[in-house]
């Protein structure tokens, strides 16, 4: 039996991290081609198609920038382009990633106030209105919102945040991190009145990590002209001046080959069908977890707010006295299943199943069944019937 532990795993890895996500062969094949001049007409057409396609995915007709960076880079770009030293911004606490934006804002010289919220239920939107109404002098220049908090598995309804800002008649810019929801959950930048949307290539877009997408409203572009924080590589105005490539430095053409294919894949399925598939896989995952915890001894859903459970990632609370890390280690090393761990204060206390991107029913069922196998292997208690509950949910 020990030989099995040490053997090189066979078969394809089941990859259920909530980012990066599985890269479809079609995207890998699209990238597997010789380089070309980024100013050649053939590339400029691909570049144009990518910009138009990303705008359709973001549902915006406004400005778009594509950086060679992670999502963090694009967020830093947004801060540097919009604000000046000492500006006050409001971060809506959702979990680990919201705290990251707080830290980034502070490091870049902003005054950051965080609206506290319970990670398991999410913020009561009325609190946002209440805080903004109090800000009669309009000192708050920006509201930072994480659309889908990948650490907790809860999303924040941005339409409601917009409504809260409108009710307070507050002119602050609304910035949203849609890194783990873009291309897997509904998102409407313009209709929802979002000023800046930051997305990444490696989650719902099913790409390698390394491109970040930033949708920018007209209002935000205007605000950027007054901003005094230093920037160069990330300077939106400078990028706009570098036409036609709209990019500072060498354009990573292969990432655009992949991005063009990613948009094709999403649009062939249709965005609505993509969102419906994510909803179906997410609900099956939740049904499985509910069954595991039905006897009060097994793992349970971390999210306690039924209205806000994410369709791209499920965060699962371990039973008292059991760490998720041993179970994840067994899943990875013995069974070649990769699961997400807990982030920040949730480390060891939860694990996360990513069900976003290039995923179908057999892949999800494989993940859920193998998670049961890993729990059994390391002695984590769970009630039986989880996989059956997922099957029942999917057969509906
Ligand atoms: C993954 C993720 C990030 C970080 O993205 P990077 O591309 O790794 O910088 C930020 N916010 C959320 C909500 C995420 O899921």
Short mmCIF file of C-alpha atoms and ligand atoms in Angstrom, two decimals:
data_model
loop_
_atom_site.label_atom_id
_atom_site.label_comp_id
_atom_site.label_asym_id
_atom_site.label_seq_id
_atom_site.Cartn_x
_atom_site.Cartn_y
_atom_site.Cartn_z
CA UNK A 1 0.00 0.00 0.00
CA UNK A 2 2.86 2.38 0.74
CA UNK A 3 4.06 1.95 -2.85
CA UNK A 4 0.82 3.62 -3.93
CA UNK A 5 1.63 6.68 -1.86
CA UNK A 6 5.00 7.13 -3.47
CA UNK A 7 4.00 6.23 -7.01
CA UNK A 8 3.85 8.95 -9.62
CA UNK A 9 0.18 9.79 -10.01
CA UNK A 10 -1.41 8.52 -13.23
CA UNK A 11 -4.17 10.09 -15.27
CA UNK A 12 -4.98 13.72 -15.58
CA UNK A 13 -4.91 15.86 -12.48
CA UNK A 14 -8.34 16.97 -11.31
CA UNK A 15 -7.76 20.63 -10.70
CA UNK A 16 -10.35 22.33 -8.51
CA UNK A 17 -8.51 25.37 -7.23
CA UNK A 18 -10.59 28.54 -7.49
CA UNK A 19 -7.93 29.99 -9.70
CA UNK A 20 -5.96 29.45 -11.68
CA UNK A 21 -8.37 27.12 -13.45
CA UNK A 22 -8.19 24.38 -16.08
CA UNK A 23 -6.91 25.64 -19.42
CA UNK A 24 -8.88 24.10 -22.29
CA UNK A 25 -6.80 22.35 -24.95
CA UNK A 26 -8.31 24.74 -27.49
CA UNK A 27 -6.64 27.67 -25.72
CA UNK A 28 -3.32 25.86 -25.41
CA UNK A 29 -3.45 24.98 -29.12
CA UNK A 30 -4.34 28.56 -30.05
CA UNK A 31 -1.21 29.73 -28.23
CA UNK A 32 0.98 27.08 -29.82
CA UNK A 33 2.09 29.08 -32.83
CA UNK A 34 5.06 31.17 -33.93
CA UNK A 35 5.53 34.69 -32.66
CA UNK A 36 4.53 37.67 -34.78
CA UNK A 37 5.24 41.40 -34.81
CA UNK A 38 2.77 43.09 -32.51
CA UNK A 39 2.36 45.88 -35.05
CA UNK A 40 1.70 43.51 -37.96
CA UNK A 41 -1.81 43.86 -39.42
CA UNK A 42 -2.56 40.22 -38.58
CA UNK A 43 -1.88 40.83 -34.90
CA UNK A 44 -3.65 44.17 -34.78
CA UNK A 45 -6.78 42.42 -35.97
CA UNK A 46 -6.45 39.82 -33.18
CA UNK A 47 -5.81 42.64 -30.69
CA UNK A 48 -8.89 44.52 -31.88
CA UNK A 49 -11.02 41.36 -31.65
CA UNK A 50 -9.79 40.74 -28.08
CA UNK A 51 -10.64 44.25 -26.93
CA UNK A 52 -14.11 44.04 -28.50
CA UNK A 53 -14.67 40.57 -27.05
CA UNK A 54 -13.59 41.48 -23.51
CA UNK A 55 -15.95 44.47 -23.64
CA UNK A 56 -18.80 42.12 -24.53
CA UNK A 57 -17.89 39.90 -21.57
CA UNK A 58 -17.66 42.89 -19.18
CA UNK A 59 -20.80 44.31 -20.80
CA UNK A 60 -19.28 47.72 -21.29
CA UNK A 61 -19.01 50.19 -24.16
CA UNK A 62 -16.53 52.34 -22.29
CA UNK A 63 -12.72 52.24 -22.01
CA UNK A 64 -10.71 49.02 -21.67
CA UNK A 65 -7.06 48.46 -20.79
CA UNK A 66 -5.24 45.16 -20.94
CA UNK A 67 -2.10 44.91 -18.83
CA UNK A 68 0.53 42.20 -18.81
CA UNK A 69 0.13 41.58 -15.09
CA UNK A 70 -1.89 39.72 -12.52
CA UNK A 71 -5.13 41.12 -11.14
CA UNK A 72 -3.10 42.76 -8.38
CA UNK A 73 -1.26 44.80 -11.00
CA UNK A 74 -4.48 46.05 -12.55
CA UNK A 75 -5.83 46.96 -9.11
CA UNK A 76 -2.66 48.90 -8.36
CA UNK A 77 -3.08 50.56 -11.77
CA UNK A 78 -6.64 51.58 -10.89
CA UNK A 79 -5.55 53.10 -7.58
CA UNK A 80 -2.58 54.91 -9.14
CA UNK A 81 -4.66 56.28 -12.01
CA UNK A 82 -7.64 57.48 -9.99
CA UNK A 83 -6.40 58.89 -6.73
CA UNK A 84 -3.97 61.32 -5.10
CA UNK A 85 -1.96 60.91 -1.91
CA UNK A 86 -4.17 61.17 1.17
CA UNK A 87 -7.46 60.55 -0.66
CA UNK A 88 -10.00 58.69 1.44
CA UNK A 89 -11.47 55.46 0.08
CA UNK A 90 -13.94 53.00 1.54
CA UNK A 91 -13.28 49.26 1.36
CA UNK A 92 -16.26 46.98 1.85
CA UNK A 93 -15.03 44.06 3.90
CA UNK A 94 -15.85 40.73 2.30
CA UNK A 95 -12.86 38.60 3.28
CA UNK A 96 -9.20 38.07 2.53
CA UNK A 97 -9.14 39.84 -0.84
CA UNK A 98 -10.92 42.95 0.44
CA UNK A 99 -8.27 43.20 3.16
CA UNK A 100 -5.64 42.93 0.46
CA UNK A 101 -7.09 45.98 -1.31
CA UNK A 102 -7.12 47.82 1.99
CA UNK A 103 -3.43 47.06 2.46
CA UNK A 104 -2.63 48.04 -1.12
CA UNK A 105 -4.49 51.35 -0.82
CA UNK A 106 -2.62 52.18 2.39
CA UNK A 107 0.74 51.23 0.88
CA UNK A 108 0.12 53.52 -2.08
CA UNK A 109 -0.62 56.48 0.17
CA UNK A 110 -4.40 56.52 0.47
CA UNK A 111 -6.42 56.86 3.63
CA UNK A 112 -8.45 53.69 3.79
CA UNK A 113 -11.54 53.09 5.86
CA UNK A 114 -12.94 49.58 5.99
CA UNK A 115 -16.63 48.94 6.45
CA UNK A 116 -16.57 45.87 8.67
CA UNK A 117 -18.67 42.85 7.85
CA UNK A 118 -19.00 39.24 8.93
CA UNK A 119 -17.19 37.00 6.43
CA UNK A 120 -19.86 34.30 6.68
CA UNK A 121 -22.87 36.48 5.93
CA UNK A 122 -21.49 39.49 4.06
CA UNK A 123 -22.32 43.14 4.57
CA UNK A 124 -25.78 44.57 5.11
CA UNK A 125 -25.94 47.02 2.21
CA UNK A 126 -27.85 49.55 4.33
CA UNK A 127 -24.58 50.11 6.20
CA UNK A 128 -23.00 51.39 2.99
CA UNK A 129 -25.79 53.92 2.49
CA UNK A 130 -25.55 54.94 6.13
CA UNK A 131 -21.81 55.60 5.91
CA UNK A 132 -22.04 57.50 2.64
CA UNK A 133 -24.92 59.68 3.83
CA UNK A 134 -22.72 60.76 6.75
CA UNK A 135 -20.00 61.85 4.34
CA UNK A 136 -21.65 65.19 3.56
CA UNK A 137 -18.39 66.76 2.37
CA UNK A 138 -17.86 63.90 -0.11
CA UNK A 139 -14.42 63.14 1.21
CA UNK A 140 -14.73 59.51 0.16
CA UNK A 141 -13.37 59.32 -3.36
CA UNK A 142 -13.78 55.65 -4.07
CA UNK A 143 -15.66 52.57 -2.89
CA UNK A 144 -13.74 49.28 -3.29
CA UNK A 145 -15.91 46.20 -3.70
CA UNK A 146 -14.94 42.58 -4.31
CA UNK A 147 -17.72 41.12 -6.45
CA UNK A 148 -16.93 37.52 -5.61
CA UNK A 149 -14.87 36.92 -2.48
CA UNK A 150 -12.86 33.86 -3.45
CA UNK A 151 -11.77 33.26 0.15
CA UNK A 152 -15.25 32.92 1.63
CA UNK A 153 -17.36 31.75 -1.31
CA UNK A 154 -19.78 34.66 -0.99
CA UNK A 155 -20.55 37.31 -3.59
CA UNK A 156 -21.56 40.91 -3.10
CA UNK A 157 -24.54 42.10 -5.19
CA UNK A 158 -23.02 45.12 -6.91
CA UNK A 159 -26.38 46.41 -8.14
CA UNK A 160 -27.27 46.86 -4.47
CA UNK A 161 -23.99 48.64 -3.75
CA UNK A 162 -24.70 50.97 -6.68
CA UNK A 163 -28.21 51.58 -5.33
CA UNK A 164 -26.78 52.36 -1.88
CA UNK A 165 -24.44 54.93 -3.42
CA UNK A 166 -27.26 56.46 -5.48
CA UNK A 167 -29.57 56.64 -2.46
CA UNK A 168 -26.87 58.52 -0.60
CA UNK A 169 -26.38 60.67 -3.73
CA UNK A 170 -22.69 60.06 -3.30
CA UNK A 171 -20.32 60.82 -6.20
CA UNK A 172 -17.50 58.39 -5.23
CA UNK A 173 -16.16 56.06 -7.89
CA UNK A 174 -17.22 52.42 -7.61
CA UNK A 175 -14.33 49.99 -8.19
CA UNK A 176 -15.02 46.31 -8.47
CA UNK A 177 -12.77 43.25 -8.37
CA UNK A 178 -14.44 40.71 -10.61
CA UNK A 179 -11.39 38.48 -10.86
CA UNK A 180 -13.13 35.26 -9.78
CA UNK A 181 -16.58 36.00 -11.21
CA UNK A 182 -15.86 37.26 -14.72
CA UNK A 183 -16.93 34.65 -17.24
CA UNK A 184 -18.67 32.53 -14.61
CA UNK A 185 -21.26 34.75 -12.95
CA UNK A 186 -23.45 37.49 -14.38
CA UNK A 187 -21.67 40.83 -14.62
CA UNK A 188 -22.93 44.05 -16.22
CA UNK A 189 -20.41 46.82 -15.85
CA UNK A 190 -22.36 49.61 -17.53
CA UNK A 191 -25.87 48.65 -16.44
CA UNK A 192 -24.69 48.32 -12.83
CA UNK A 193 -22.91 51.67 -12.91
CA UNK A 194 -19.44 50.31 -12.15
CA UNK A 195 -16.61 52.80 -12.73
CA UNK A 196 -13.69 50.40 -12.74
CA UNK A 197 -13.78 46.66 -13.23
CA UNK A 198 -10.66 44.59 -12.69
CA UNK A 199 -10.50 41.07 -14.08
CA UNK A 200 -7.76 38.49 -14.59
CA UNK A 201 -7.10 35.92 -17.29
CA UNK A 202 -6.67 32.83 -15.11
CA UNK A 203 -10.10 32.24 -13.63
CA UNK A 204 -13.37 32.32 -15.60
CA UNK A 205 -11.49 33.13 -18.80
CA UNK A 206 -9.65 29.79 -18.50
CA UNK A 207 -6.31 31.27 -19.57
CA UNK A 208 -2.80 31.14 -18.19
CA UNK A 209 -2.12 33.79 -15.54
CA UNK A 210 -0.63 37.02 -16.83
CA UNK A 211 -3.21 39.29 -18.44
CA UNK A 212 -5.34 41.68 -16.45
CA UNK A 213 -8.37 43.45 -17.88
CA UNK A 214 -9.59 46.80 -16.66
CA UNK A 215 -12.87 48.34 -17.75
CA UNK A 216 -12.94 52.09 -17.07
CA UNK A 217 -16.00 54.36 -17.17
CA UNK A 218 -15.98 57.84 -18.69
CA UNK A 219 -16.33 59.27 -15.21
CA UNK A 220 -13.27 57.33 -14.04
CA UNK A 221 -11.26 58.42 -17.09
CA UNK A 222 -12.05 62.02 -16.18
CA UNK A 223 -11.04 61.47 -12.56
CA UNK A 224 -7.77 59.93 -13.77
CA UNK A 225 -6.71 63.22 -15.30
CA UNK A 226 -6.59 64.81 -11.84
CA UNK A 227 -4.85 61.96 -10.06
CA UNK A 228 -1.42 62.70 -8.60
CA UNK A 229 -0.13 59.28 -7.56
CA UNK A 230 2.98 58.30 -9.53
CA UNK A 231 2.64 55.78 -12.35
CA UNK A 232 4.33 54.94 -15.61
CA UNK A 233 3.90 51.39 -16.90
CA UNK A 234 0.32 51.42 -15.63
CA UNK A 235 -0.52 54.95 -16.79
CA UNK A 236 -3.82 54.73 -18.65
CA UNK A 237 -3.32 58.02 -20.56
CA UNK A 238 0.13 56.94 -21.66
CA UNK A 239 -1.26 53.60 -22.81
CA UNK A 240 -3.99 55.35 -24.77
CA UNK A 241 -1.36 57.48 -26.49
CA UNK A 242 0.52 54.37 -27.65
CA UNK A 243 -1.79 53.50 -30.48
CA UNK A 244 -2.61 51.14 -32.11
CA UNK A 245 -1.27 48.64 -29.58
CA UNK A 246 -2.43 50.62 -26.51
CA UNK A 247 0.36 49.04 -24.51
CA UNK A 248 3.68 50.07 -22.99
CA UNK A 249 6.48 47.74 -24.02
CA UNK A 250 6.34 44.48 -25.93
CA UNK A 251 2.83 43.14 -26.33
CA UNK A 252 2.63 39.49 -25.18
CA UNK A 253 1.06 38.29 -28.42
CA UNK A 254 0.62 34.69 -27.28
CA UNK A 255 -1.60 35.78 -24.43
CA UNK A 256 -3.80 37.51 -26.99
CA UNK A 257 -3.90 34.38 -29.17
CA UNK A 258 -5.22 32.58 -26.09
CA UNK A 259 -7.61 35.37 -25.12
CA UNK A 260 -9.19 35.41 -28.57
CA UNK A 261 -9.86 31.68 -28.27
CA UNK A 262 -11.21 32.08 -24.72
CA UNK A 263 -13.77 34.61 -25.91
CA UNK A 264 -14.75 32.31 -28.80
CA UNK A 265 -15.29 29.42 -26.39
CA UNK A 266 -17.42 31.53 -24.04
CA UNK A 267 -19.52 32.98 -26.85
CA UNK A 268 -20.06 29.64 -28.60
CA UNK A 269 -21.58 28.34 -25.36
CA UNK A 270 -23.18 31.81 -24.83
CA UNK A 271 -22.57 33.76 -21.65
CA UNK A 272 -26.04 32.94 -20.33
CA UNK A 273 -25.41 29.21 -20.74
CA UNK A 274 -21.99 29.62 -19.10
CA UNK A 275 -23.62 31.28 -16.08
CA UNK A 276 -26.34 28.58 -15.95
CA UNK A 277 -23.70 25.82 -16.03
CA UNK A 278 -21.81 27.46 -13.16
CA UNK A 279 -25.05 27.79 -11.18
CA UNK A 280 -25.82 24.10 -11.74
CA UNK A 281 -22.36 22.87 -10.75
CA UNK A 282 -22.29 25.19 -7.73
CA UNK A 283 -25.66 24.01 -6.44
CA UNK A 284 -24.59 20.36 -6.81
CA UNK A 285 -21.46 21.13 -4.79
CA UNK A 286 -23.51 22.81 -2.07
CA UNK A 287 -25.98 19.89 -1.95
CA UNK A 288 -23.05 17.53 -1.50
CA UNK A 289 -21.62 19.60 1.36
CA UNK A 290 -25.04 19.92 3.02
CA UNK A 291 -25.28 16.11 3.00
CA UNK A 292 -21.75 15.73 4.46
CA UNK A 293 -22.71 17.92 7.39
CA UNK A 294 -26.27 16.67 7.85
CA UNK A 295 -25.41 14.75 11.03
CA UNK A 296 -23.82 17.79 12.66
CA UNK A 297 -20.37 16.17 12.67
CA UNK A 298 -19.10 16.62 9.12
CA UNK A 299 -17.93 19.60 7.06
CA UNK A 300 -20.44 22.37 6.37
CA UNK A 301 -20.87 25.38 4.11
CA UNK A 302 -18.82 28.33 5.35
CA UNK A 303 -21.28 30.82 3.85
CA UNK A 304 -24.32 31.39 6.05
CA UNK A 305 -26.20 33.69 3.69
CA UNK A 306 -28.25 31.68 1.20
CA UNK A 307 -28.74 34.70 -1.07
CA UNK A 308 -25.03 35.27 -1.53
CA UNK A 309 -23.45 31.89 -2.16
CA UNK A 310 -20.97 32.06 -5.02
CA UNK A 311 -21.40 30.07 -8.19
CA UNK A 312 -17.70 29.88 -8.88
CA UNK A 313 -16.26 28.70 -5.57
CA UNK A 314 -17.55 26.91 -2.47
CA UNK A 315 -15.77 27.37 0.84
CA UNK A 316 -16.21 24.47 3.23
CA UNK A 317 -15.79 24.65 6.99
CA UNK A 318 -13.93 21.69 8.51
CA UNK A 319 -15.40 19.91 11.52
CA UNK A 320 -13.97 20.99 14.88
CA UNK A 321 -10.56 19.45 15.56
CA UNK A 322 -9.71 18.66 11.92
CA UNK A 323 -7.44 20.69 9.69
CA UNK A 324 -8.14 20.96 5.99
CA UNK A 325 -4.46 20.81 5.16
CA UNK A 326 -3.99 17.08 5.91
CA UNK A 327 -7.03 16.23 3.81
CA UNK A 328 -5.84 18.43 0.93
CA UNK A 329 -2.40 16.87 1.10
CA UNK A 330 -3.89 13.37 0.82
CA UNK A 331 -6.12 14.51 -2.05
CA UNK A 332 -3.16 15.90 -3.95
CA UNK A 333 -0.45 13.37 -3.18
CA UNK A 334 -2.44 10.16 -3.26
CA UNK A 335 -5.24 10.94 -5.66
CA UNK A 336 -3.96 13.81 -7.81
CA UNK A 337 -6.87 16.08 -6.89
CA UNK A 338 -5.97 19.71 -6.25
CA UNK A 339 -8.27 21.64 -3.87
CA UNK A 340 -8.01 25.21 -2.61
CA UNK A 341 -6.88 25.87 0.95
CA UNK A 342 -8.05 28.45 3.47
CA UNK A 343 -6.68 31.98 3.08
CA UNK A 344 -5.48 34.26 5.87
CA UNK A 345 -7.29 33.53 9.14
CA UNK A 346 -9.17 30.67 7.47
CA UNK A 347 -5.99 28.69 6.81
CA UNK A 348 -6.49 25.08 7.88
CA UNK A 349 -10.05 25.81 8.99
CA UNK A 350 -11.67 25.59 5.58
CA UNK A 351 -10.98 24.24 2.13
CA UNK A 352 -12.30 25.51 -1.16
CA UNK A 353 -13.67 23.77 -4.21
CA UNK A 354 -13.31 25.87 -7.33
CA UNK A 355 -16.07 25.05 -9.83
CA UNK A 356 -15.38 27.66 -12.43
CA UNK A 357 -14.06 27.78 -15.93
CA UNK A 358 -13.64 24.71 -18.09
CA UNK A 359 -15.60 22.24 -15.96
CA UNK A 360 -18.42 19.75 -16.48
CA UNK A 361 -20.44 17.26 -14.45
CA UNK A 362 -18.02 14.31 -14.57
CA UNK A 363 -15.14 16.55 -13.52
CA UNK A 364 -17.14 17.92 -10.60
CA UNK A 365 -18.40 14.49 -9.51
CA UNK A 366 -14.84 13.21 -9.69
CA UNK A 367 -13.75 16.03 -7.44
CA UNK A 368 -16.56 15.52 -4.91
CA UNK A 369 -16.14 11.73 -4.77
CA UNK A 370 -12.37 12.05 -4.42
CA UNK A 371 -12.78 14.65 -1.67
CA UNK A 372 -14.84 12.03 0.20
CA UNK A 373 -12.08 9.51 -0.44
CA UNK A 374 -9.45 11.91 0.92
CA UNK A 375 -11.58 12.67 4.00
CA UNK A 376 -11.98 8.96 4.65
CA UNK A 377 -8.25 8.43 4.21
CA UNK A 378 -7.29 10.94 6.88
CA UNK A 379 -10.24 10.29 9.19
CA UNK A 380 -12.34 13.42 8.70
CA UNK A 381 -15.91 12.55 9.68
CA UNK A 382 -18.72 13.16 7.18
CA UNK A 383 -22.27 11.91 6.78
CA UNK A 384 -22.81 9.60 3.77
CA UNK A 385 -24.76 10.60 0.68
CA UNK A 386 -22.86 13.68 -0.48
CA UNK A 387 -22.10 12.48 -3.99
CA UNK A 388 -25.63 11.09 -4.32
CA UNK A 389 -27.03 14.48 -3.35
CA UNK A 390 -24.87 16.11 -6.03
CA UNK A 391 -26.06 13.58 -8.63
CA UNK A 392 -29.66 14.21 -7.65
CA UNK A 393 -29.12 17.94 -8.00
CA UNK A 394 -27.47 17.59 -11.41
CA UNK A 395 -30.11 15.20 -12.74
CA UNK A 396 -32.85 17.78 -12.15
C1 LIG B 1 -7.52 35.53 -7.57
C2 LIG B 1 -8.07 36.75 -7.01
C3 LIG B 1 -7.30 37.91 -6.87
C4 LIG B 1 -5.84 37.93 -7.20
O1 LIG B 1 -5.64 37.88 -8.56
P1 LIG B 1 -4.13 37.84 -9.08
O2 LIG B 1 -4.30 37.71 -10.57
O3 LIG B 1 -3.52 36.64 -8.46
O4 LIG B 1 -3.48 39.08 -8.67
C5 LIG B 1 -7.89 39.03 -6.38
N1 LIG B 1 -9.17 39.07 -6.05
C6 LIG B 1 -9.95 37.99 -6.16
C7 LIG B 1 -11.38 38.07 -5.75
C8 LIG B 1 -9.42 36.79 -6.63
O5 LIG B 1 -10.19 35.70 -6.73
#
